[in-house]
């Protein structure tokens, strides 16, 4: 009977287990280099075995997991191998001053005295003839030609190969950016086509308009609201970021599930007021979330939250039961398939680990606590337990990457999340009034400025606690692994005990 | 007569509270001028902990006041290639760190030997 139960949960969460296998494949491929043909062949063999043994369900599932492991490896190897006409090959062959044709694929941003953007190459000019080429280059432009997202352009400049050395360079290579072009003051840049109807371009235009509206606010409220509403952290002071980091609350500055859930709630109320049918409301909401993801720059934590929310909303329309592990896995797969090296990104890891620990640990801890009698009590207990769960889950990663352990985060999070929710709500009211009635927007602005200062004041107060945070360097990669293994054993102690009991019982019977 | 749902009533009350607080704060500003609950100096003091430049991760190095992320990456890369710093002055060997910058960050760094 117990076996049947485990079978059901195994098949229900298959995507989650398959995703783990895919992730293991990516990590393995990062450290071990095997011939691509061998890995590809192994994947095919195991796939045939799985199909051949489909009557023996459990064995077949194990083979599929092995296939997914190899698929993860194949994905990394194919990601690492540039195309035959990749721009980096031309640079290796000696190209120095070049003219490239292609498209601007990121919003140009101010960097040093020029502008920096990503350029997808279509062709390269060699001996006055354009030859087909591909790949991404990081462009640093010092001339005053105003390039915008989605513009097709012809750029001239000095091209340099990015070597896999140094922190910034490694980060670029992991995004498949293998060359950079420096466009000097006198180098020519010609815009060949303006794509005004590009959906991403329109979204970025909306983001710029919203940014302008938020400019009415004084600092630090302006920087804070731009971070939590538009994922733009350029105007938030380093000191303020540090306050949140040292109190274990810095996740609040990066748009994630919390922010997305607040936005969903607000949009749903708005759509409900318009008396739109329920299924149409859900579809509009999903479209809105996709556009919002583009507006906020499609960072991993946003994509994760939006995919999870969309799966939840979609399951609601089609009447299927929602499996949170599978939706988390789908989000991870969607990101890792296109960018496998995101698995090594600290933001990606923290985003997924925190959600996973909230899902797994909160329900576990709640069983040890008495159920509160009123809603306020329930809210307090839930926020504290969720905050504690996220803290336990992310502790080794934060200690490993940032060298900090912040026990104060357990308490600080409950307050910070509550205040941020109100500030976000107020931010939307402010944006609405800024279009409808400026004097009212100004009044709301005063309130927001006060609330943001209050939030920073309280967070800074938390950081003054004697045990608030401390630096540590004991968390090596090995200790991080041991920590998660111990945590896993602790969570499954009952299952392990019963398995061991069954094992001894069977041995006694057979003897 | 428009009938409002519970949620709509709550939203209207929330907006009214926002406006009321804003109105009160605008009066306070007129009387005493712009005020701040917290300033940069207080924040810096509350966070003050020396960063061990021999063991700090890239993210920890980025938290050193007056340094900036570019120089933090330069320190990290220098340490990766040349090993630990034996004295604080060694930081000047890192590309981009001159005397002035060194003096600015000196109060916030340590070698972990103290």
XYZ file of C-alpha atoms in Angstrom:
625
model
C 0.000 0.000 0.000
C 2.808 2.366 0.958
C 4.598 1.579 -2.287
C 1.514 2.521 -4.265
C 1.345 5.849 -2.470
C 4.971 6.609 -3.255
C 4.340 5.615 -6.874
C 1.534 8.142 -7.155
C 3.541 11.022 -5.680
C 6.539 10.006 -7.843
C 4.485 10.184 -11.033
C 2.685 13.364 -9.916
C 5.942 15.210 -9.308
C 7.759 13.631 -12.232
C 8.636 16.971 -13.808
C 10.303 18.066 -10.563
C 12.353 14.847 -10.346
C 13.178 15.039 -14.065
C 14.319 18.637 -13.622
C 16.698 17.555 -10.815
C 18.168 15.003 -13.197
C 18.568 17.638 -15.946
C 20.253 20.007 -13.451
C 22.655 17.272 -12.312
C 23.560 16.731 -15.962
C 24.367 20.440 -16.372
C 26.544 20.502 -13.239
C 28.330 17.284 -14.242
C 29.015 18.597 -17.746
C 30.474 21.784 -16.268
C 33.143 19.815 -14.389
C 33.639 16.795 -16.671
C 34.229 17.030 -20.379
C 33.103 13.983 -22.373
C 32.828 13.602 -26.159
C 29.494 15.012 -27.340
C 28.890 11.980 -29.596
C 29.278 9.597 -26.634
C 26.835 11.576 -24.459
C 24.360 11.893 -27.326
C 24.574 8.193 -28.083
C 24.117 7.268 -24.393
C 20.995 9.441 -24.213
C 19.568 7.708 -27.307
C 20.358 4.211 -25.978
C 18.689 4.910 -22.619
C 15.699 6.452 -24.357
C 15.219 3.282 -26.421
C 15.643 1.158 -23.281
C 12.999 3.235 -21.520
C 10.591 2.783 -24.449
C 11.424 -0.914 -24.752
C 10.814 -1.554 -21.055
C 7.711 0.617 -20.761
C 5.796 -2.270 -19.192
C 8.192 -2.255 -16.274
C 7.121 1.215 -15.243
C 9.611 1.926 -12.467
C 12.654 0.806 -14.458
C 11.454 2.777 -17.455
C 11.185 5.924 -15.306
C 14.752 5.470 -14.053
C 15.963 5.230 -17.645
C 14.095 8.411 -18.556
C 15.809 10.154 -15.647
C 19.173 9.014 -17.000
C 18.148 10.328 -20.434
C 17.359 13.723 -18.871
C 20.749 13.692 -17.160
C 22.438 13.236 -20.539
C 20.175 15.854 -22.144
C 21.420 18.320 -19.501
C 24.988 17.454 -20.493
C 24.251 17.778 -24.212
C 22.697 21.179 -23.609
C 25.867 22.443 -21.890
C 28.182 21.081 -24.568
C 26.077 22.532 -27.381
C 25.864 25.855 -25.501
C 29.663 25.906 -25.183
C 30.199 25.215 -28.861
C 29.846 28.363 -30.943
C 28.305 28.153 -34.416
C 30.627 27.713 -37.373
C 30.197 31.395 -38.360
C 30.398 32.770 -34.793
C 31.940 36.211 -34.586
C 34.607 34.924 -32.172
C 36.111 32.790 -34.996
C 36.625 35.899 -37.138
C 38.396 37.587 -34.227
C 40.599 34.532 -33.683
C 41.495 34.632 -37.367
C 42.842 38.144 -36.918
C 39.926 40.537 -37.467
C 40.617 43.728 -35.487
C 38.801 46.711 -37.002
C 35.474 45.541 -38.341
C 32.075 46.642 -39.563
C 29.200 44.548 -38.240
C 25.578 44.380 -39.300
C 22.988 43.210 -36.803
C 20.427 44.179 -34.213
C 20.578 45.923 -30.835
C 19.163 43.348 -28.403
C 19.423 45.167 -25.083
C 18.495 48.670 -24.023
C 21.665 50.823 -24.309
C 22.743 51.865 -20.808
C 25.217 54.488 -19.684
C 28.547 52.923 -18.770
C 31.671 54.993 -18.174
C 31.553 57.905 -20.625
C 29.694 55.965 -23.309
C 26.849 53.550 -23.750
C 26.855 49.796 -23.441
C 24.522 47.350 -25.177
C 24.307 43.848 -26.643
C 24.486 43.490 -30.408
C 23.368 40.340 -32.280
C 25.560 39.994 -35.347
C 24.124 39.034 -38.750
C 27.124 39.722 -40.949
C 30.675 41.006 -40.914
C 32.410 43.135 -43.529
C 35.647 41.636 -44.794
C 37.466 43.132 -47.783
C 34.441 45.313 -48.614
C 32.063 42.328 -48.787
C 29.605 41.367 -46.092
C 29.846 37.701 -45.003
C 27.258 35.909 -42.889
C 28.174 35.777 -39.177
C 26.379 35.094 -35.894
C 26.742 35.499 -32.144
C 26.384 38.177 -29.515
C 28.875 40.965 -28.906
C 29.032 43.427 -26.056
C 29.214 46.900 -27.607
C 30.695 49.920 -25.876
C 29.854 53.004 -27.887
C 31.526 56.408 -27.465
C 29.962 58.194 -30.412
C 26.793 60.213 -30.077
C 24.634 58.108 -32.387
C 21.444 57.329 -30.525
C 20.841 53.602 -30.860
C 17.754 52.039 -29.295
C 16.529 48.549 -28.534
C 15.560 46.501 -31.641
C 17.288 48.896 -34.072
C 18.943 47.179 -37.016
C 22.291 48.836 -37.446
C 25.710 48.816 -39.011
C 28.486 49.529 -36.520
C 32.169 50.078 -37.009
C 34.812 49.572 -34.343
C 37.641 47.655 -32.758
C 36.726 44.074 -31.890
C 38.299 42.135 -29.007
C 37.903 38.516 -27.940
C 36.595 37.979 -24.395
C 38.811 35.473 -22.633
C 37.450 33.288 -19.858
C 39.479 35.153 -17.220
C 38.286 37.444 -14.445
C 34.885 37.730 -12.776
C 33.149 39.971 -15.330
C 34.563 38.146 -18.359
C 33.476 34.748 -17.003
C 29.982 36.128 -16.484
C 29.847 37.254 -20.127
C 31.156 33.958 -21.524
C 28.504 32.113 -19.525
C 25.919 34.176 -21.424
C 27.501 33.172 -24.729
C 29.024 36.617 -25.270
C 32.474 35.890 -26.643
C 33.559 39.216 -28.128
C 33.201 42.919 -27.517
C 33.347 45.844 -29.892
C 34.519 49.307 -28.981
C 32.852 51.950 -31.147
C 35.053 55.025 -31.000
C 34.055 58.678 -31.218
C 34.771 58.860 -34.951
C 33.615 55.364 -35.885
C 30.550 55.174 -38.041
C 27.187 53.882 -36.796
C 24.298 53.685 -39.244
C 20.755 52.783 -38.215
C 19.446 50.745 -41.137
C 15.971 50.075 -39.750
C 13.901 51.226 -36.775
C 11.555 48.542 -35.434
C 8.981 50.721 -33.713
C 6.436 47.924 -33.419
C 8.718 45.521 -31.604
C 6.819 44.390 -28.485
C 9.911 44.504 -26.256
C 10.653 48.017 -27.485
C 7.126 49.137 -26.600
C 7.478 47.559 -23.146
C 10.775 49.368 -22.585
C 9.115 52.616 -23.637
C 6.413 52.003 -21.018
C 9.160 51.342 -18.455
C 10.821 54.672 -19.331
C 7.505 56.521 -18.924
C 6.904 54.883 -15.529
C 10.459 55.745 -14.491
C 9.800 59.380 -15.371
C 6.656 59.368 -13.224
C 8.592 57.911 -10.275
C 11.199 60.661 -10.663
C 8.803 62.998 -8.807
C 9.613 61.120 -5.604
C 12.554 62.144 -3.454
C 15.368 59.757 -2.535
C 15.484 57.113 -1.061
C 11.834 56.442 -1.951
C 12.511 56.935 -5.676
C 15.305 54.351 -5.785
C 13.377 51.902 -3.621
C 10.160 52.065 -5.662
C 12.029 51.784 -8.955
C 13.672 48.630 -7.578
C 10.520 46.940 -6.286
C 8.197 47.974 -9.133
C 10.484 48.116 -12.184
C 13.464 45.992 -11.111
C 15.695 49.031 -11.681
C 18.307 49.150 -8.918
C 20.480 51.852 -10.480
C 19.238 54.633 -8.201
C 19.241 52.842 -4.888
C 22.169 53.806 -2.625
C 24.836 51.221 -1.789
C 24.320 51.869 1.944
C 20.623 51.090 1.698
C 21.299 47.885 -0.253
C 23.804 46.964 2.475
C 21.211 47.542 5.234
C 18.871 45.047 3.576
C 21.672 42.600 2.828
C 22.971 42.557 6.410
C 19.530 41.966 7.825
C 18.764 39.099 5.464
C 16.041 41.086 3.715
C 17.753 42.028 0.453
C 15.408 39.722 -1.498
C 12.827 42.476 -1.105
C 14.796 44.633 -3.591
C 14.658 41.989 -6.322
C 11.268 41.367 -7.889
C 10.179 37.815 -7.096
C 7.139 35.797 -6.014
C 6.117 38.238 -3.296
C 6.014 41.199 -5.687
C 4.312 39.196 -8.420
C 1.605 37.979 -6.009
C 0.905 41.577 -4.948
C 0.652 42.629 -8.597
C -1.648 39.700 -9.427
C -3.899 40.635 -6.522
C -4.116 44.250 -7.674
C -4.760 43.467 -11.332
C -7.390 40.884 -10.412
C -9.265 43.394 -8.256
C -9.140 45.911 -11.104
C -10.430 43.344 -13.639
C -13.117 42.176 -11.229
C -14.344 45.743 -10.901
C -14.728 45.829 -14.710
C -16.990 42.774 -14.380
C -15.053 40.704 -16.906
C -15.716 36.966 -17.077
C -13.498 34.822 -14.882
C -11.670 32.898 -17.654
C -11.049 36.104 -19.605
C -9.707 37.743 -16.441
C -7.164 34.935 -16.085
C -6.051 35.211 -19.723
C -5.686 39.002 -19.487
C -3.726 38.540 -16.268
C -1.325 36.028 -17.855
C -0.727 38.394 -20.800
C -0.182 41.255 -18.345
C 2.356 39.168 -16.413
C 4.286 38.334 -19.579
C 4.444 42.032 -20.523
C 5.441 42.926 -16.958
C 8.277 40.373 -17.188
C 9.591 42.146 -20.292
C 9.189 45.582 -18.700
C 11.232 44.474 -15.691
C 14.037 42.976 -17.755
C 13.094 39.261 -17.513
C 15.423 38.375 -14.648
C 15.431 34.733 -13.431
C 13.500 35.436 -10.213
C 10.778 37.265 -12.202
C 10.559 34.548 -14.856
C 10.346 31.924 -12.103
C 7.546 33.723 -10.300
C 5.618 34.517 -13.495
C 5.834 30.930 -14.814
C 4.674 29.533 -11.454
C 1.811 32.005 -11.282
C 0.808 31.414 -14.919
C 0.792 27.625 -14.441
C -1.363 28.095 -11.354
C -3.782 30.387 -13.219
C -3.845 28.117 -16.273
C -4.535 25.008 -14.178
C -7.457 26.968 -12.757
C -8.934 27.482 -16.283
C -8.430 23.914 -17.497
C -9.521 22.426 -14.180
C -6.341 20.484 -13.465
C -4.857 20.041 -10.013
C -1.919 22.376 -9.390
C 1.387 20.786 -8.394
C 3.716 23.402 -6.951
C 6.846 21.236 -7.344
C 6.131 20.694 -11.034
C 5.487 24.370 -11.670
C 8.752 25.243 -9.907
C 10.510 22.638 -12.052
C 8.919 23.984 -15.235
C 10.179 27.454 -14.337
C 13.694 26.116 -13.732
C 13.677 24.099 -16.965
C 12.457 27.065 -19.011
C 15.354 29.186 -17.784
C 18.053 26.505 -17.807
C 17.265 25.244 -21.263
C 18.149 28.619 -22.783
C 20.816 29.608 -20.261
C 22.212 26.436 -18.610
C 24.885 28.372 -16.729
C 22.203 30.232 -14.795
C 22.423 27.277 -12.378
C 25.691 28.827 -11.124
C 24.137 32.279 -10.724
C 23.657 33.301 -7.123
C 20.327 35.042 -7.837
C 18.937 31.953 -9.569
C 20.026 29.650 -6.745
C 18.645 31.874 -3.985
C 15.367 32.391 -5.814
C 14.671 28.674 -6.244
C 16.074 27.491 -2.911
C 14.052 30.052 -0.954
C 10.790 29.039 -2.659
C 11.562 25.345 -2.246
C 12.375 25.752 1.441
C 9.218 27.792 2.037
C 7.136 25.041 0.359
C 8.814 22.136 2.140
C 9.750 23.536 5.542
C 6.768 25.759 6.348
C 4.283 22.889 6.407
C 6.773 20.796 8.407
C 7.298 23.473 11.064
C 3.604 24.336 11.271
C 2.829 20.797 12.465
C 4.859 21.535 15.635
C 2.991 24.774 16.401
C -0.519 25.268 17.835
C -3.033 26.715 15.359
C -3.766 30.399 16.153
C -7.373 31.271 16.990
C -7.732 34.454 14.916
C -6.631 35.674 11.477
C -4.079 38.149 12.820
C -2.437 35.409 14.887
C -2.421 33.152 11.823
C -0.806 35.908 9.731
C 1.906 36.433 12.365
C 2.661 32.728 12.739
C 2.673 32.141 8.974
C 4.952 35.105 8.223
C 7.361 34.098 10.982
C 7.453 30.424 9.960
C 7.796 31.230 6.222
C 10.557 33.698 7.010
C 12.319 31.131 9.230
C 11.971 28.449 6.526
C 13.478 30.697 3.845
C 16.291 31.635 6.254
C 17.109 27.992 7.026
C 17.063 27.114 3.310
C 19.221 29.983 2.086
C 21.601 30.245 5.067
C 24.509 28.189 3.644
C 24.301 29.832 0.210
C 24.259 33.358 1.649
C 27.136 32.459 3.991
C 29.089 30.921 1.091
C 28.585 33.745 -1.407
C 28.330 36.825 0.803
C 30.214 35.592 3.885
C 27.326 36.698 6.101
C 24.961 34.970 8.482
C 22.065 37.212 9.532
C 19.902 35.609 12.255
C 18.049 38.912 12.576
C 16.513 38.164 9.177
C 14.031 35.770 10.818
C 12.435 38.703 12.652
C 13.239 41.486 10.196
C 11.603 39.735 7.249
C 8.130 39.659 8.783
C 8.190 43.461 9.319
C 9.953 44.321 6.057
C 7.602 42.209 3.932
C 4.550 43.769 5.578
C 5.795 47.342 5.044
C 6.973 46.646 1.482
C 3.547 45.288 0.575
C 1.942 48.552 1.718
C 4.609 50.603 -0.095
C 4.022 48.678 -3.329
C 0.284 49.224 -3.070
C 0.907 52.911 -2.465
C 3.278 52.968 -5.449
C 0.508 51.786 -7.748
C -1.911 54.339 -6.321
C 0.760 56.988 -6.909
C 1.279 55.941 -10.538
C -2.456 55.980 -11.147
C -2.871 59.475 -9.650
C 0.195 60.750 -11.502
C -1.790 60.217 -14.726
C -5.181 61.279 -13.368
C -4.597 64.040 -10.808
C -1.126 65.402 -10.063
C -1.892 67.166 -6.708
C -3.245 63.911 -5.265
C -0.175 62.057 -6.575
C 1.980 64.541 -4.694
C 0.158 63.816 -1.430
C 0.636 60.065 -1.937
C 4.308 60.772 -2.743
C 4.780 62.379 0.703
C 3.302 59.277 2.347
C 5.494 56.918 0.308
C 8.634 58.924 1.076
C 7.807 58.705 4.787
C 7.041 54.968 4.651
C 10.255 54.129 2.783
C 12.302 56.090 5.325
C 10.456 54.298 8.105
C 11.230 50.956 6.468
C 14.944 51.794 6.201
C 14.961 53.140 9.776
C 13.427 49.915 11.125
C 15.754 47.722 9.032
C 18.793 49.713 10.206
C 17.503 49.310 13.777
C 17.401 45.536 13.271
C 20.981 45.624 11.987
C 22.109 47.202 15.286
C 21.062 44.137 17.307
C 24.096 42.473 18.836
C 23.448 39.152 17.081
C 22.032 40.825 13.949
C 24.671 39.542 11.552
C 28.248 38.371 11.510
C 30.846 37.571 8.892
C 31.889 33.975 8.486
C 34.170 32.133 6.103
C 33.634 28.590 7.362
C 31.037 27.821 4.689
C 33.025 26.162 1.938
C 31.302 24.350 -0.938
C 31.743 21.034 0.897
C 30.047 22.362 4.048
C 27.182 23.736 1.944
C 26.610 20.234 0.515
C 26.831 18.590 3.958
C 24.320 21.130 5.303
C 21.765 20.311 2.572
C 22.276 16.558 2.985
C 21.677 16.862 6.758
C 18.613 19.020 6.100
C 17.293 16.451 3.612
C 17.828 13.611 6.113
C 16.119 15.607 8.867
C 13.087 16.231 6.648
C 12.827 12.587 5.646
C 13.735 11.020 8.977
C 10.357 9.303 9.375
C 10.467 7.832 5.859
C 14.054 6.660 6.335
C 13.181 5.060 9.685
C 10.203 3.196 8.234
C 12.253 2.040 5.198
C 14.975 0.720 7.491
C 12.349 -0.997 9.669
C 10.812 -2.645 6.590
C 14.239 -3.715 5.382
C 15.127 -5.395 8.725
C 11.670 -6.914 8.945
C 12.035 -8.462 5.452
C 15.505 -9.787 6.290
C 14.212 -11.343 9.533
C 11.341 -12.994 7.638
C 13.641 -14.359 4.910
C 16.127 -15.670 7.520
C -26.928 54.029 -6.119
C -23.593 52.231 -6.639
C -23.055 49.265 -4.400
C -19.441 48.550 -3.529
C -17.936 45.177 -2.701
C -15.937 44.660 0.503
C -12.665 44.716 -1.461
C -13.564 47.983 -3.208
C -14.483 49.563 0.123
C -11.117 48.516 1.571
C -9.265 49.994 -1.415
C -11.091 53.323 -1.084
C -10.309 53.431 2.644
C -6.650 52.618 1.906
C -6.391 55.432 -0.666
C -8.091 57.874 1.708
C -5.640 56.972 4.486
C -2.713 57.514 2.088
C -4.045 60.936 1.113
C -4.737 61.900 4.740
C -1.217 60.971 5.877
C 0.188 62.809 2.846
C -1.810 65.909 3.755
C -0.537 65.787 7.341
C 3.061 65.360 6.167
C 2.753 68.273 3.727
C 1.721 70.509 6.674
C 4.642 69.245 8.758
C 7.023 69.971 5.851
C 5.685 73.500 5.553
C 6.256 74.069 9.287
C 9.679 72.448 9.826
C 10.945 71.804 6.294
C 12.066 68.476 4.780
C 13.025 65.984 7.456
C 14.684 62.567 7.366
C 14.240 59.703 9.784
C 17.674 58.353 8.992
C 20.825 59.600 7.264
C 23.698 57.934 5.433
C 26.146 58.316 8.334
C 23.847 56.494 10.786
C 23.412 53.666 8.287
C 27.177 53.363 7.759
C 27.762 53.283 11.526
C 25.116 50.628 12.116
C 26.692 48.387 9.467
C 30.323 48.958 10.328
C 32.271 45.669 10.236
C 35.764 45.367 8.716
C 35.960 43.214 5.599
C 38.741 40.620 5.462
C 40.184 41.181 1.973
C 41.957 37.798 1.984
C 38.812 35.777 2.532
C 35.982 38.000 1.344
C 33.841 36.814 -1.540
C 33.291 39.089 -4.543
C 29.913 40.136 -3.090
C 31.440 40.935 0.290
C 34.156 43.048 -1.357
C 31.423 44.997 -3.148
C 30.009 46.051 0.240
C 33.188 48.013 1.131
C 32.163 51.681 1.185
C 33.765 53.977 -1.421
C 35.097 51.033 -3.471
C 32.555 50.256 -6.198
C 31.907 46.976 -7.959
C 34.527 47.387 -10.704
C 37.399 47.771 -8.210
C 35.938 45.001 -6.040
C 36.179 42.689 -9.062
C 39.746 43.917 -9.696
C 40.751 43.062 -6.091
C 39.093 39.651 -6.396
C 40.851 38.874 -9.692
C 44.203 40.106 -8.309
C 43.869 37.822 -5.265
C 42.900 34.853 -7.454
C 46.008 35.338 -9.605
C 48.585 36.456 -7.026
C 47.476 34.910 -3.743
C 46.694 36.573 -0.417
C 47.650 40.115 0.517
C 50.376 40.198 3.164
C 49.805 43.839 4.104
C 47.080 46.372 3.431
C 49.419 48.514 1.299
C 49.540 45.624 -1.217
C 46.115 46.775 -2.366
C 47.815 49.618 -4.232
C 49.216 46.995 -6.613
C 45.685 46.348 -7.834
C 44.993 48.182 -11.084
C 42.823 51.220 -10.372
C 43.633 51.627 -6.664
C 45.752 54.697 -6.092
C 46.753 56.371 -2.803
C 43.543 58.407 -2.565
C 41.248 55.414 -3.099
C 43.322 53.345 -0.683
C 42.921 55.929 2.086
C 39.163 56.022 1.447
C 38.707 52.281 1.902
C 41.412 51.655 4.542
C 39.083 52.047 7.568
C 36.782 49.313 6.237
C 39.273 46.544 5.439
C 41.443 44.069 7.308
C 43.804 41.175 6.566
C 42.144 38.883 9.058
C 45.340 38.606 11.112
C 44.388 41.137 13.797
